[in-house]
Amino acid sequence: MNTQSLLLFVLSAVILPLVIHAKPEGAQRDGGNARQPPSIEQVFARLDADASGSISVDEAEGPLEGHFDQIDADGSGEITGAELKASRAKRFERGMEMRDRIKAADADGNGAISNNEANEAGLDKLIEHFDKIDSDGDGEITKQELKGLSEKRR
């Protein structure tokens, strides 16, 4: 085996494992998706410090802490797996409803919503923050601008 072949073999053996385990910036490891929240099991494994099967106010962090009272449907002071699952389903449903309302608001079908279209559709929150969401200042909110807003909020 000549020196070039040996060098190529050694470099391949060192670099290949690094390339295989490399992830794009912002991607999560362990098969996670940067756009998906952790599973309920992962949330409990990380936050349920006393292994009680529920997350107390003291254990809650991040979004769970900020929305604790909304997620704790029975007001027990602890979030159960069922409550977290129900909260996620409700949040997903609200997101789908809002998506449908925004899509229906696009009266002219150009793929963007003007202030007038938002007003006619009764999208009060969108109107309230219209100038902030309309990042390019063209008087219309595009899907990309809405997506950019949701990414900023994460």
Short mmCIF file of C-alpha atoms in Angstrom, two decimals:
data_model
loop_
_atom_site.label_atom_id
_atom_site.label_comp_id
_atom_site.label_asym_id
_atom_site.label_seq_id
_atom_site.Cartn_x
_atom_site.Cartn_y
_atom_site.Cartn_z
CA MET A 1 0.00 0.00 0.00
CA ASN A 2 1.51 3.32 -0.95
CA THR A 3 1.68 6.36 1.35
CA GLN A 4 -1.16 8.22 -0.36
CA SER A 5 -3.55 5.29 0.02
CA LEU A 6 -2.57 4.84 3.67
CA LEU A 7 -3.06 8.55 4.38
CA LEU A 8 -6.46 8.52 2.65
CA PHE A 9 -7.51 5.47 4.65
CA VAL A 10 -6.48 7.03 7.97
CA LEU A 11 -8.20 10.34 7.18
CA SER A 12 -11.38 8.51 6.15
CA ALA A 13 -11.36 6.51 9.37
CA VAL A 14 -11.05 9.69 11.43
CA ILE A 15 -13.36 12.02 9.47
CA LEU A 16 -16.19 9.62 8.58
CA PRO A 17 -17.46 9.16 12.16
CA LEU A 18 -17.44 12.94 12.65
CA VAL A 19 -19.46 13.51 9.49
CA ILE A 20 -21.96 10.79 10.38
CA HIS A 21 -22.68 12.38 13.78
CA ALA A 22 -22.69 15.98 12.56
CA LYS A 23 -26.00 17.79 12.74
CA PRO A 24 -27.10 20.98 11.01
CA GLU A 25 -27.02 24.08 13.18
CA GLY A 26 -30.06 24.22 15.45
CA ALA A 27 -30.86 20.50 15.09
CA GLN A 28 -31.25 18.41 18.19
CA ARG A 29 -29.49 15.16 18.87
CA ASP A 30 -31.12 11.85 19.83
CA GLY A 31 -33.47 11.88 16.85
CA GLY A 32 -35.18 15.09 17.95
CA ASN A 33 -36.44 17.74 15.61
CA ALA A 34 -35.59 21.37 16.36
CA ARG A 35 -39.18 22.35 15.48
CA GLN A 36 -40.85 19.76 17.68
CA PRO A 37 -41.17 20.09 21.44
CA PRO A 38 -39.72 17.33 23.58
CA SER A 39 -42.00 14.36 24.20
CA ILE A 40 -44.07 14.30 27.38
CA GLU A 41 -41.81 11.54 28.67
CA GLN A 42 -38.73 13.70 28.03
CA VAL A 43 -40.33 16.67 29.83
CA PHE A 44 -41.10 14.54 32.88
CA ALA A 45 -37.67 12.89 32.87
CA ARG A 46 -36.06 16.33 32.93
CA LEU A 47 -38.37 18.24 35.28
CA ASP A 48 -39.98 15.74 37.66
CA ALA A 49 -37.10 15.92 40.17
CA ASP A 50 -38.88 13.99 42.92
CA ALA A 51 -40.16 11.31 40.49
CA SER A 52 -43.73 11.84 41.76
CA GLY A 53 -45.24 11.43 38.31
CA SER A 54 -46.24 15.09 38.16
CA ILE A 55 -44.49 18.45 37.83
CA SER A 56 -44.92 20.88 40.73
CA VAL A 57 -44.76 24.67 40.51
CA ASP A 58 -41.21 24.51 41.92
CA GLU A 59 -40.11 21.96 39.30
CA ALA A 60 -41.64 23.76 36.31
CA GLU A 61 -39.31 25.65 33.96
CA GLY A 62 -39.63 27.59 30.71
CA PRO A 63 -43.03 27.50 29.00
CA LEU A 64 -44.45 25.17 31.66
CA GLU A 65 -43.59 27.69 34.34
CA GLY A 66 -45.03 30.59 32.36
CA HIS A 67 -48.31 28.81 31.60
CA PHE A 68 -48.52 26.63 34.70
CA ASP A 69 -52.02 27.68 35.78
CA GLN A 70 -53.41 27.15 32.28
CA ILE A 71 -51.88 23.67 31.97
CA ASP A 72 -52.83 22.61 35.53
CA ALA A 73 -56.48 22.13 34.54
CA ASP A 74 -57.65 20.75 37.90
CA GLY A 75 -55.83 23.41 39.94
CA SER A 76 -54.00 20.82 42.04
CA GLY A 77 -50.68 22.67 41.91
CA GLU A 78 -49.15 19.88 39.84
CA ILE A 79 -49.11 19.13 36.12
CA THR A 80 -49.84 15.52 35.22
CA GLY A 81 -48.98 13.79 31.96
CA ALA A 82 -52.65 13.86 30.98
CA GLU A 83 -52.89 17.61 31.62
CA LEU A 84 -49.76 18.30 29.57
CA LYS A 85 -51.06 16.11 26.74
CA ALA A 86 -54.45 17.88 26.79
CA SER A 87 -52.75 21.28 26.82
CA ARG A 88 -50.62 20.38 23.82
CA ALA A 89 -53.67 19.10 21.93
CA LYS A 90 -55.56 22.31 22.71
CA ARG A 91 -52.61 24.43 21.61
CA PHE A 92 -52.32 22.46 18.37
CA GLU A 93 -56.05 22.85 17.71
CA ARG A 94 -55.87 26.63 18.30
CA GLY A 95 -52.93 26.81 15.91
CA MET A 96 -54.85 24.94 13.22
CA GLU A 97 -57.90 27.16 13.70
CA MET A 98 -55.75 30.29 13.43
CA ARG A 99 -54.08 28.95 10.31
CA ASP A 100 -57.47 28.34 8.73
CA ARG A 101 -58.71 31.82 9.72
CA ILE A 102 -55.60 33.44 8.26
CA LYS A 103 -55.92 31.42 5.06
CA ALA A 104 -59.60 32.42 4.74
CA ALA A 105 -58.70 36.08 5.37
CA ASP A 106 -56.64 36.18 2.16
CA ALA A 107 -59.62 37.39 0.12
CA ASP A 108 -57.66 38.17 -3.04
CA GLY A 109 -55.73 34.89 -2.92
CA ASN A 110 -52.30 36.49 -3.32
CA GLY A 111 -50.76 34.54 -0.44
CA ALA A 112 -50.50 37.58 1.83
CA ILE A 113 -52.87 39.40 4.18
CA SER A 114 -53.35 43.14 4.04
CA ASN A 115 -54.46 45.19 7.02
CA ASN A 116 -57.91 45.51 5.41
CA GLU A 117 -58.20 41.73 4.93
CA ALA A 118 -57.16 41.11 8.55
CA ASN A 119 -59.68 43.71 9.73
CA GLU A 120 -62.52 42.21 7.66
CA ALA A 121 -61.70 38.73 8.99
CA GLY A 122 -61.70 39.96 12.60
CA LEU A 123 -58.08 39.01 13.25
CA ASP A 124 -57.70 41.50 16.09
CA LYS A 125 -54.32 40.28 17.38
CA LEU A 126 -52.90 40.33 13.89
CA ILE A 127 -54.15 43.89 13.38
CA GLU A 128 -52.79 44.95 16.77
CA HIS A 129 -49.29 43.79 15.86
CA PHE A 130 -49.51 44.28 12.09
CA ASP A 131 -46.57 46.68 11.72
CA LYS A 132 -44.32 44.49 13.85
CA ILE A 133 -45.17 41.36 11.86
CA ASP A 134 -44.92 43.10 8.47
CA SER A 135 -41.13 43.07 8.65
CA ASP A 136 -40.54 44.37 5.11
CA GLY A 137 -43.09 47.17 5.50
CA ASP A 138 -44.95 46.41 2.27
CA GLY A 139 -48.38 46.59 3.89
CA GLU A 140 -48.99 42.84 3.71
CA ILE A 141 -48.13 39.93 5.96
CA THR A 142 -46.79 36.85 4.21
CA LYS A 143 -46.51 33.29 5.44
CA GLN A 144 -42.75 33.81 5.73
CA GLU A 145 -43.24 36.84 7.97
CA LEU A 146 -45.58 34.88 10.23
CA LYS A 147 -43.10 32.02 10.31
CA GLY A 148 -40.29 34.45 11.16
CA LEU A 149 -42.35 35.84 14.02
CA SER A 150 -43.01 32.39 15.49
CA GLU A 151 -39.31 31.52 15.23
CA LYS A 152 -38.38 34.73 17.09
CA ARG A 153 -40.75 33.78 19.90
CA ARG A 154 -39.02 30.43 20.50
#
